[in-house]
PDB file of N, CA and C and ligand atoms in Angstrom:
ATOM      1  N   UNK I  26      29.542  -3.682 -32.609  1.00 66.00           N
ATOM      2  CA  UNK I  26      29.798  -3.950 -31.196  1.00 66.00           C
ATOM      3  C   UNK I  26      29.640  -5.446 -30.927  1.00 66.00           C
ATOM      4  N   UNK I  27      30.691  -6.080 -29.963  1.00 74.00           N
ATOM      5  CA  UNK I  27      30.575  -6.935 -29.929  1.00 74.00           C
ATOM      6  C   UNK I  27      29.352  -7.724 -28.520  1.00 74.00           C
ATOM      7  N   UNK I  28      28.966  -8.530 -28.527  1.00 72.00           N
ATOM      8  CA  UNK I  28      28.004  -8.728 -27.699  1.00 72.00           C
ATOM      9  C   UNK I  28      28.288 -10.163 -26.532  1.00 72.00           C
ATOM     10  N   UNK I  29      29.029  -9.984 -25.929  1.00 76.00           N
ATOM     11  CA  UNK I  29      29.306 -11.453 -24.883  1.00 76.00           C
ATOM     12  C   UNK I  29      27.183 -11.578 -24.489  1.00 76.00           C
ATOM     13  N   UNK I  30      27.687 -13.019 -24.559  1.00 78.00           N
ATOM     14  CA  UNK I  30      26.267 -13.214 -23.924  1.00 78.00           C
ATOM     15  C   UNK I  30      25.969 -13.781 -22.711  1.00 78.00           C
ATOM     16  N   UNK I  31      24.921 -13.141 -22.455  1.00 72.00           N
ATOM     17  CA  UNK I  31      24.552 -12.757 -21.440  1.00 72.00           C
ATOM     18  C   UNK I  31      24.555 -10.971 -20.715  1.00 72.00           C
ATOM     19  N   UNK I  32      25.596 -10.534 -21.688  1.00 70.00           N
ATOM     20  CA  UNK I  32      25.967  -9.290 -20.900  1.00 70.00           C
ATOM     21  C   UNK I  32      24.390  -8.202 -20.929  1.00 70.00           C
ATOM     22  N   UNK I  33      24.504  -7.859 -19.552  1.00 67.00           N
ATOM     23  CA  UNK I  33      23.780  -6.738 -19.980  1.00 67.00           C
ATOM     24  C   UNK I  33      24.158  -5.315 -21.092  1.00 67.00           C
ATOM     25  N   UNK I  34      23.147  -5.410 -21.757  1.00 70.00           N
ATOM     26  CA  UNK I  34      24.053  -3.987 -22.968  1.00 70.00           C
ATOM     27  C   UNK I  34      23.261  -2.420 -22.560  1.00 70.00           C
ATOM     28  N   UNK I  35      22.194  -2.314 -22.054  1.00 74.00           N
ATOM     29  CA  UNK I  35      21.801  -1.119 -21.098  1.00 74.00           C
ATOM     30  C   UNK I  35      21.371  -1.249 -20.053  1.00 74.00           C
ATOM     31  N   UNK I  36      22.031  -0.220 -19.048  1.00 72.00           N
ATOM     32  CA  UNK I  36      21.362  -0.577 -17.627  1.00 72.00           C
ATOM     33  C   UNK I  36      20.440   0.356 -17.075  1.00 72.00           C
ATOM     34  N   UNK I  37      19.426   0.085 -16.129  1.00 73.00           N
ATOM     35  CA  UNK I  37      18.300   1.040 -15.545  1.00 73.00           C
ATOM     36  C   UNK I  37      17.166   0.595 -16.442  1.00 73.00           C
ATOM     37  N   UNK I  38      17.073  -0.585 -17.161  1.00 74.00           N
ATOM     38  CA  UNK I  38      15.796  -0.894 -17.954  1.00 74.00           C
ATOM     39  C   UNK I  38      14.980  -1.358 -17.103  1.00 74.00           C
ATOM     40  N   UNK I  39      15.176  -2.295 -15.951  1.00 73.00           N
ATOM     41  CA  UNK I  39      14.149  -3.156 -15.628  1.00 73.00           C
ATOM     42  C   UNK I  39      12.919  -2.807 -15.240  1.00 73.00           C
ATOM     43  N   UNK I  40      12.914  -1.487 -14.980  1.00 76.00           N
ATOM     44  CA  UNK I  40      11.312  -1.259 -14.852  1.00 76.00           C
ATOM     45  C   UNK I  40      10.384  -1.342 -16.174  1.00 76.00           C
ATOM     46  N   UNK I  41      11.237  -1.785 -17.412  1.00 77.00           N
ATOM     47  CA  UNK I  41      10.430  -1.749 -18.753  1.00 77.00           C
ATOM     48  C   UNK I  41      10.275  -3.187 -18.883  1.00 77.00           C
ATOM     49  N   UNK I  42      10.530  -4.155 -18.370  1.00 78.00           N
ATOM     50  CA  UNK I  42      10.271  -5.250 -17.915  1.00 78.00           C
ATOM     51  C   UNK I  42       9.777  -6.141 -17.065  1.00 78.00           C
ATOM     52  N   UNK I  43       8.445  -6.458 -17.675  1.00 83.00           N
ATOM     53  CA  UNK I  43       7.295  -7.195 -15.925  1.00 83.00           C
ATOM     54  C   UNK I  43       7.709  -8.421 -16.353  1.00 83.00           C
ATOM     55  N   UNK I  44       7.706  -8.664 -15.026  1.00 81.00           N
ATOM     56  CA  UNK I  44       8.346 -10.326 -14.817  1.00 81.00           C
ATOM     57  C   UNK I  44       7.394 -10.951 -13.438  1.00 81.00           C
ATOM     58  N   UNK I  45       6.175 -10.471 -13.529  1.00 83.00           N
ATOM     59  CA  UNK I  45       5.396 -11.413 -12.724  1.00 83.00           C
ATOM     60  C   UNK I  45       4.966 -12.650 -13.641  1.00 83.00           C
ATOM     61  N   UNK I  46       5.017 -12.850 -14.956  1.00 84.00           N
ATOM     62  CA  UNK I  46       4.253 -13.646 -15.007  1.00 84.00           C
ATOM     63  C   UNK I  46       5.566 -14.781 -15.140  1.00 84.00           C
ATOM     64  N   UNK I  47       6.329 -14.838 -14.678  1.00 86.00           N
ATOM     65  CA  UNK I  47       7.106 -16.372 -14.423  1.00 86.00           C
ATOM     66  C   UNK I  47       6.877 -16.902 -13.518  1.00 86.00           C
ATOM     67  N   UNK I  48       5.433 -16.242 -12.526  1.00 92.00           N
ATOM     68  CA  UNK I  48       5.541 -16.717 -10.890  1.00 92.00           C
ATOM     69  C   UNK I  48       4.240 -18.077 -11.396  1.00 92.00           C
ATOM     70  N   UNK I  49       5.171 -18.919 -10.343  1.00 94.00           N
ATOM     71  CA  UNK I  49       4.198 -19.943 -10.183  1.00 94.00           C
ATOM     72  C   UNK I  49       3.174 -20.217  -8.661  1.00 94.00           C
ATOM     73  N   UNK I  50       4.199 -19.251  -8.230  1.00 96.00           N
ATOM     74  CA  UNK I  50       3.070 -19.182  -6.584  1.00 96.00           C
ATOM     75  C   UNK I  50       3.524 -17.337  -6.483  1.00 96.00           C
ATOM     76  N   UNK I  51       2.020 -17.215  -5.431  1.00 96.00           N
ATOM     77  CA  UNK I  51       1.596 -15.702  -5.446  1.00 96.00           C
ATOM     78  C   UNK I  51       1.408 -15.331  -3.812  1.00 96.00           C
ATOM     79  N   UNK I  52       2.513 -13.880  -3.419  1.00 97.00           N
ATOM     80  CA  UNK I  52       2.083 -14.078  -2.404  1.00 97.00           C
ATOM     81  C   UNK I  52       1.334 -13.371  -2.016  1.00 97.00           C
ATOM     82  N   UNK I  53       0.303 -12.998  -0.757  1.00 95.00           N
ATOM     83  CA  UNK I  53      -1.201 -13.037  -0.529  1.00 95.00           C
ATOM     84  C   UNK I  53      -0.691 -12.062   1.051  1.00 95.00           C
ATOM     85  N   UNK I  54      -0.686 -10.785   1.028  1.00 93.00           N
ATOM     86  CA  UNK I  54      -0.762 -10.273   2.301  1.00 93.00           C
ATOM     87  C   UNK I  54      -2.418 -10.366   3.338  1.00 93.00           C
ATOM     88  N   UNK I  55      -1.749 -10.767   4.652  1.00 93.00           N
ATOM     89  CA  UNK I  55      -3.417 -10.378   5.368  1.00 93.00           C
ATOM     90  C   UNK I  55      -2.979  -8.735   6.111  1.00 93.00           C
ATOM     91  N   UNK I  56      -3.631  -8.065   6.045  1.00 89.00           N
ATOM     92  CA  UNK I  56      -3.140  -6.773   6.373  1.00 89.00           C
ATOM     93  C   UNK I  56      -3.425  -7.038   7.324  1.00 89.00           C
ATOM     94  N   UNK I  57      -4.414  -7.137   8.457  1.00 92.00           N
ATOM     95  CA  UNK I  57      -4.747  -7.451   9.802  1.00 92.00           C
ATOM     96  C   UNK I  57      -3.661  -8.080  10.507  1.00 92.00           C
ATOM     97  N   UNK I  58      -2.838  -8.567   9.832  1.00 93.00           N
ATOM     98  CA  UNK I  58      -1.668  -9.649  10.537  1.00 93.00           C
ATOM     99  C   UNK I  58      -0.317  -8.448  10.253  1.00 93.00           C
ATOM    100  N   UNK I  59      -0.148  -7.587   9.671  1.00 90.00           N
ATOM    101  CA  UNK I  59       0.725  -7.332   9.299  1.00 90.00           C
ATOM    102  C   UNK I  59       0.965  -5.976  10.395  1.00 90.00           C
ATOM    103  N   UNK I  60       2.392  -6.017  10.591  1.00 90.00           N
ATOM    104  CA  UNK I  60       2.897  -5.249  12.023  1.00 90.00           C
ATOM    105  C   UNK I  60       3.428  -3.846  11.087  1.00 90.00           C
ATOM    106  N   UNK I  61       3.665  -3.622  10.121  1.00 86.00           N
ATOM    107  CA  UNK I  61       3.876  -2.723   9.260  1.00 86.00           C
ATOM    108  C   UNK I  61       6.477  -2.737   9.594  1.00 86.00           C
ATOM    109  N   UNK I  62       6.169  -3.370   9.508  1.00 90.00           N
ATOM    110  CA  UNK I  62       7.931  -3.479  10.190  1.00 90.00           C
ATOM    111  C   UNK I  62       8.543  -3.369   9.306  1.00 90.00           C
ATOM    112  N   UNK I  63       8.469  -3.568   7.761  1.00 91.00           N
ATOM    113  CA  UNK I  63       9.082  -3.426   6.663  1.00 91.00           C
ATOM    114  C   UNK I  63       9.950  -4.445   6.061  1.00 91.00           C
ATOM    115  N   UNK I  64      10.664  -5.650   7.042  1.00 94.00           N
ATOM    116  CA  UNK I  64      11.216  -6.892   6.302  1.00 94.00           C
ATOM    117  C   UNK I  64      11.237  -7.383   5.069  1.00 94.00           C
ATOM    118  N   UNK I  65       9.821  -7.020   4.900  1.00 95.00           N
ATOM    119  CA  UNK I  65       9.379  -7.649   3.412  1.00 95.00           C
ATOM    120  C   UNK I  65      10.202  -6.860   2.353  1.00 95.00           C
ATOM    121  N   UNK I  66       9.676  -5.978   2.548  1.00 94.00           N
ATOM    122  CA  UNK I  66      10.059  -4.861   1.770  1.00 94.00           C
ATOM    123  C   UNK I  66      11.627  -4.352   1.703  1.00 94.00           C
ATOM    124  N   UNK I  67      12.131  -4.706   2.717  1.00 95.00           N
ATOM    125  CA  UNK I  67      13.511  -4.643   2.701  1.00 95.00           C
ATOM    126  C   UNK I  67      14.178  -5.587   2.161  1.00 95.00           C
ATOM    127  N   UNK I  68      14.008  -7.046   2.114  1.00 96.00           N
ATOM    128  CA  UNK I  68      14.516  -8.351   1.649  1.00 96.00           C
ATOM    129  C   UNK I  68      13.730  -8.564   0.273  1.00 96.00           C
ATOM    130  N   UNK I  69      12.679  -7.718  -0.217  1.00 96.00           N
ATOM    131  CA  UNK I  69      12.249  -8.655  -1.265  1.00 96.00           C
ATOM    132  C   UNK I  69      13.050  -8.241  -2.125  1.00 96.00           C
ATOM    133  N   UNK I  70      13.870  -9.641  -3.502  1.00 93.00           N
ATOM    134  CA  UNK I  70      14.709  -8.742  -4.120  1.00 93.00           C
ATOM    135  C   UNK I  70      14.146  -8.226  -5.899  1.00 93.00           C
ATOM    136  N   UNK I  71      12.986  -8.207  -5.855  1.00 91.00           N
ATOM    137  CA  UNK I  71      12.560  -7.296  -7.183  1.00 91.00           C
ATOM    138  C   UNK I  71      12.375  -5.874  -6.589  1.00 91.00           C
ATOM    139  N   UNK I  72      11.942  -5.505  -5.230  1.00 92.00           N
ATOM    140  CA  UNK I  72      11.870  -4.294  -5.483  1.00 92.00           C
ATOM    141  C   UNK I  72       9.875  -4.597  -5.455  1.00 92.00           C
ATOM    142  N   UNK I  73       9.201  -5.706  -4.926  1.00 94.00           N
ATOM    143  CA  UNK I  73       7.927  -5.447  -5.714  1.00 94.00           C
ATOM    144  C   UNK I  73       7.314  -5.365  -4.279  1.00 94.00           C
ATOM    145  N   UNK I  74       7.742  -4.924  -3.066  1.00 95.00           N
ATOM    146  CA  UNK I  74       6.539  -4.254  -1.788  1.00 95.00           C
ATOM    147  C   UNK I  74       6.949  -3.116  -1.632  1.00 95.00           C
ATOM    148  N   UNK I  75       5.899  -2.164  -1.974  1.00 91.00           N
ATOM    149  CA  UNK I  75       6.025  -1.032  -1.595  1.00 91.00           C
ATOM    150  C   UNK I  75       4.944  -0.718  -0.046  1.00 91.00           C
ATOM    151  N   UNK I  76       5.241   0.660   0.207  1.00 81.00           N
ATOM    152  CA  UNK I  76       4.547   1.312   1.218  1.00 81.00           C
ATOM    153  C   UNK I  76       3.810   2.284   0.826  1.00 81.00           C
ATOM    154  N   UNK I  77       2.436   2.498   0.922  1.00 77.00           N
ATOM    155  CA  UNK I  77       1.349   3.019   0.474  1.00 77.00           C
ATOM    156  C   UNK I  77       0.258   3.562   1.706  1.00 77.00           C
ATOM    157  N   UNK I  78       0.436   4.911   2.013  1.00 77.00           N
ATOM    158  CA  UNK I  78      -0.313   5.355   2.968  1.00 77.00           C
ATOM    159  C   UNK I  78      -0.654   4.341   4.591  1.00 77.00           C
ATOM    160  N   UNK I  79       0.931   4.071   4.392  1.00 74.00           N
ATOM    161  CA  UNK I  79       0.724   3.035   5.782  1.00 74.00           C
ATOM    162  C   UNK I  79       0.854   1.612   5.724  1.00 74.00           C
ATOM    163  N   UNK I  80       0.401   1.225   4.350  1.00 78.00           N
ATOM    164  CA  UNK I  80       0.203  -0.028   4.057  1.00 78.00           C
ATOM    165  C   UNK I  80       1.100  -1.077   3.106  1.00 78.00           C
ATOM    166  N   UNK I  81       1.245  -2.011   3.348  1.00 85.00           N
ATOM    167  CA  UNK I  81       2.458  -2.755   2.875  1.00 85.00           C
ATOM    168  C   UNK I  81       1.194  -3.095   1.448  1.00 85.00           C
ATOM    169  N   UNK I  82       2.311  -3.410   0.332  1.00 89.00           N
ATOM    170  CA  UNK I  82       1.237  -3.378  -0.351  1.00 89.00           C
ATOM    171  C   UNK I  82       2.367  -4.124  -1.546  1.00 89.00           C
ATOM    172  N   UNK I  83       2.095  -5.604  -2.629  1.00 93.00           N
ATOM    173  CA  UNK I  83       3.225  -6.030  -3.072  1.00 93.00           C
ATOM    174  C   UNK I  83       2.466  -5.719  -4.884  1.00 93.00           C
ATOM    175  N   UNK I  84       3.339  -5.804  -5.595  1.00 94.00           N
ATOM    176  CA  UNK I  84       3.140  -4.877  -7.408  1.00 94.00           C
ATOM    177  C   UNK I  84       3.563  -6.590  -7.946  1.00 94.00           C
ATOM    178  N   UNK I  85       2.653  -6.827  -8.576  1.00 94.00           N
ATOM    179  CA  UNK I  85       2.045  -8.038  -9.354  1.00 94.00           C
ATOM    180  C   UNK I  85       3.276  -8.269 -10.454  1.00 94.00           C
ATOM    181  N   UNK I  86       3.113  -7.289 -10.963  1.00 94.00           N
ATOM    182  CA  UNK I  86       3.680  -6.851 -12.136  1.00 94.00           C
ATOM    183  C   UNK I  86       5.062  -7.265 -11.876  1.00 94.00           C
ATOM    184  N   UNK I  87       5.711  -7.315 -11.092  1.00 94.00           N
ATOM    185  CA  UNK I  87       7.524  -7.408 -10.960  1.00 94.00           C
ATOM    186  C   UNK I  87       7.178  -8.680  -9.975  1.00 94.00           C
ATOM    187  N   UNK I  88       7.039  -9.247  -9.180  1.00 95.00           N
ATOM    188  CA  UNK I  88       6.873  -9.974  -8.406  1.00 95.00           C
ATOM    189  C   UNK I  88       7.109 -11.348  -9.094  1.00 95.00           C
ATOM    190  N   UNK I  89       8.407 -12.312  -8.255  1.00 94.00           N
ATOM    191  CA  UNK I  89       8.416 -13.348  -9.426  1.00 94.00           C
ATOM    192  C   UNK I  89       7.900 -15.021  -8.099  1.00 94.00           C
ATOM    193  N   UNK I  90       7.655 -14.298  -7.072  1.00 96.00           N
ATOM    194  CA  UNK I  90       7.169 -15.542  -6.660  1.00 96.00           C
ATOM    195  C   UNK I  90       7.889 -16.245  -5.582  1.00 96.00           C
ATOM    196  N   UNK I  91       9.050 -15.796  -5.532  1.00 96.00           N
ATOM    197  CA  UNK I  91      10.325 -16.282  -4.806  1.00 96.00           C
ATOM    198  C   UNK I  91       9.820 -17.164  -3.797  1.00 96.00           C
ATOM    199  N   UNK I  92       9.062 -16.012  -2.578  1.00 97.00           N
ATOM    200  CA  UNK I  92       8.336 -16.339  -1.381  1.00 97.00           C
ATOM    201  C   UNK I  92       9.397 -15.770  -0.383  1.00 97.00           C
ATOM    202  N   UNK I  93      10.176 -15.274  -0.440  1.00 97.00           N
ATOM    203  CA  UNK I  93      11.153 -14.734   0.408  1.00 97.00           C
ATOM    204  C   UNK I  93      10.747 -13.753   1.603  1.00 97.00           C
ATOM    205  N   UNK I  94       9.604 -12.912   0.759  1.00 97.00           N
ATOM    206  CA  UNK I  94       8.842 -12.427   1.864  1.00 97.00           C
ATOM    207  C   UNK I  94       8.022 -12.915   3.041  1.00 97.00           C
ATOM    208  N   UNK I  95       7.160 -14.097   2.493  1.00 98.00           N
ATOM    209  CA  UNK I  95       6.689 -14.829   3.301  1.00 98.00           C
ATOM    210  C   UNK I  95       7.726 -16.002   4.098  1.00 98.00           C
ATOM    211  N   UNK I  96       8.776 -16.168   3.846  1.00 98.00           N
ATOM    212  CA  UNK I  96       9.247 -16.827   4.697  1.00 98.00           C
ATOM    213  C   UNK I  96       9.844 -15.781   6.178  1.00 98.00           C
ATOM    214  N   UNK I  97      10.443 -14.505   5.358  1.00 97.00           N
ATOM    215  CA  UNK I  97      11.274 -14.007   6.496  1.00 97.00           C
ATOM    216  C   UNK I  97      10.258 -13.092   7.117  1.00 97.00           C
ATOM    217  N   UNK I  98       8.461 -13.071   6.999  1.00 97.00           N
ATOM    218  CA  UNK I  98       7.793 -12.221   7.627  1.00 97.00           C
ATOM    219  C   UNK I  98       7.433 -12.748   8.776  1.00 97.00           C
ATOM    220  N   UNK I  99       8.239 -11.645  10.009  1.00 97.00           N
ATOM    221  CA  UNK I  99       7.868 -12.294  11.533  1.00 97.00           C
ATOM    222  C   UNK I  99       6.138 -12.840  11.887  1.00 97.00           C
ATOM    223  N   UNK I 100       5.534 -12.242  11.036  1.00 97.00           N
ATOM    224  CA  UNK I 100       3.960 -12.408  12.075  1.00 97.00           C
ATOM    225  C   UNK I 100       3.299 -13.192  11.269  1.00 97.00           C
ATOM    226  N   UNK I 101       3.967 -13.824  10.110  1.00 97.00           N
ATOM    227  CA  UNK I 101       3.151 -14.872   8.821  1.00 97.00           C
ATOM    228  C   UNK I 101       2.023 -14.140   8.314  1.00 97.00           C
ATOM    229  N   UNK I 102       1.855 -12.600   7.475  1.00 95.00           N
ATOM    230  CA  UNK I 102       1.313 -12.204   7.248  1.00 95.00           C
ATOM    231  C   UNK I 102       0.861 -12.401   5.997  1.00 95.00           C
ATOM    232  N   UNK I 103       2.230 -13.172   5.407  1.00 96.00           N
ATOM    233  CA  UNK I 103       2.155 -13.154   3.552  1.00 96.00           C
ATOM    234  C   UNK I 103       2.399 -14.568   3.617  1.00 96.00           C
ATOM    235  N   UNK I 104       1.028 -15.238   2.481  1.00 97.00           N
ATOM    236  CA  UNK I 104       1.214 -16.697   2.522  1.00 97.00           C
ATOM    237  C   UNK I 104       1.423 -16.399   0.979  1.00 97.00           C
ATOM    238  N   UNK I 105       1.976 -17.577   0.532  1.00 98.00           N
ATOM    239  CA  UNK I 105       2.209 -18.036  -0.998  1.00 98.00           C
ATOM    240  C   UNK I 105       1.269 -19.042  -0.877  1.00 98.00           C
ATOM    241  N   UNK I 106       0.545 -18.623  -2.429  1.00 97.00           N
ATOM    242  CA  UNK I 106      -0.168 -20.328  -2.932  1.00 97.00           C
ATOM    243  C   UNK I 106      -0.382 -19.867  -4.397  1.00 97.00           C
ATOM    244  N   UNK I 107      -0.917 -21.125  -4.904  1.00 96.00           N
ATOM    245  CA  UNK I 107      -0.937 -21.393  -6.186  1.00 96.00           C
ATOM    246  C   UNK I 107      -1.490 -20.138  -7.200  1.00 96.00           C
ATOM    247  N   UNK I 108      -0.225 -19.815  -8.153  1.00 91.00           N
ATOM    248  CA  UNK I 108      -0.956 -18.973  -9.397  1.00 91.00           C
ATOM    249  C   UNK I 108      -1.528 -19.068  -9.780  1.00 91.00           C
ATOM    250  N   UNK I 109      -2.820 -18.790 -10.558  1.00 84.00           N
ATOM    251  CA  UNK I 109      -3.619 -19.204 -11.400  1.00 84.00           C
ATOM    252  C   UNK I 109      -3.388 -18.456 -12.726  1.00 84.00           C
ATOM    253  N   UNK I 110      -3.335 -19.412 -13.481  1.00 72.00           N
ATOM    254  CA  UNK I 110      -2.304 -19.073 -15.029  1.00 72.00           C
ATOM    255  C   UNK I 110      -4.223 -18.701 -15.880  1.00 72.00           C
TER     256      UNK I 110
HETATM  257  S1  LIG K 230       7.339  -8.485   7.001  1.00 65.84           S
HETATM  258 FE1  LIG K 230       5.220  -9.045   7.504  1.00 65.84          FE
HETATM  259  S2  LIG K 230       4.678  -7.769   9.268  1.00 65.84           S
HETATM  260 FE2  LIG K 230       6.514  -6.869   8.330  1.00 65.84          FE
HETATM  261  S3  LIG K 230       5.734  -5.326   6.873  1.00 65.84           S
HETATM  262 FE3  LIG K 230       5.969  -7.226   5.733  1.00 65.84          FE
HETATM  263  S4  LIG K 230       3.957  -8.245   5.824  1.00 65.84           S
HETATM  264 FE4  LIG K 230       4.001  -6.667   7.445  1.00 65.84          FE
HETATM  265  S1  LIG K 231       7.463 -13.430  -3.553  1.00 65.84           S
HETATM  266 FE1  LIG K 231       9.580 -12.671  -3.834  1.00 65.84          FE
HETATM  267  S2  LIG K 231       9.439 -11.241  -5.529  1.00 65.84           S
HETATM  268 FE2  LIG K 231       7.348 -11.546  -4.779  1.00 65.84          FE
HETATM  269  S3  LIG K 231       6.996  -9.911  -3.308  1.00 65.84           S
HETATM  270 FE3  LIG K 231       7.736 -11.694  -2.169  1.00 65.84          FE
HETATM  271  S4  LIG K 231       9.962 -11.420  -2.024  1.00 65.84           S
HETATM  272 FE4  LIG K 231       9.201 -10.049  -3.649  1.00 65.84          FE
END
């Protein structure tokens, strides 16, 4: 088989693949601040905020740092700052 590169050659893997650790900033929910509205979770694009008995809640593990959440969260609930490697 031939292999163009780049191509993906199976699809539906990425959950066998953590890709937090390329993050160089981490983002940091304050739950007290958080209106439960779902933005985050709707725009983040790994897939890494879930909803957990009410609670917004973001998975380390897939999370690459973007900050996308914290920018588009109305009430500034999620700050980004420095990874610690
Ligand atoms: S966008 Fe902000 S307020 Fe909305 S669910 Fe996420 S953290 Fe909470
Ligand atoms: S920083 Fe990016 S990848 Fe991480 S939870 Fe926020 S939107 Fe998702």
């Amino acid at each position: 088989m031939k292999i163009t590169k780049g191509a993906v050659v199976t699809g539906g893997t990425s959950l066998e693949y953590k890709t937090g650790d390329w993050r160089d900033q981490k983002p940091v929910l304050n739950q007290s601040w958080c209106k439960a509205c779902g933005v985050c979770e709707e725009d983040c694009p790994d897939g890494a905020i879930h909803v957990e008995d009410g609670a917004f809640s973001i998975d380390y593990d897939f999370c690459k740092g973007c900050g996308i959440c914290a920018r588009e969260c109305p009430t500034e609930a999620i700050q980004m700052i420095p990874e610690e490697k």
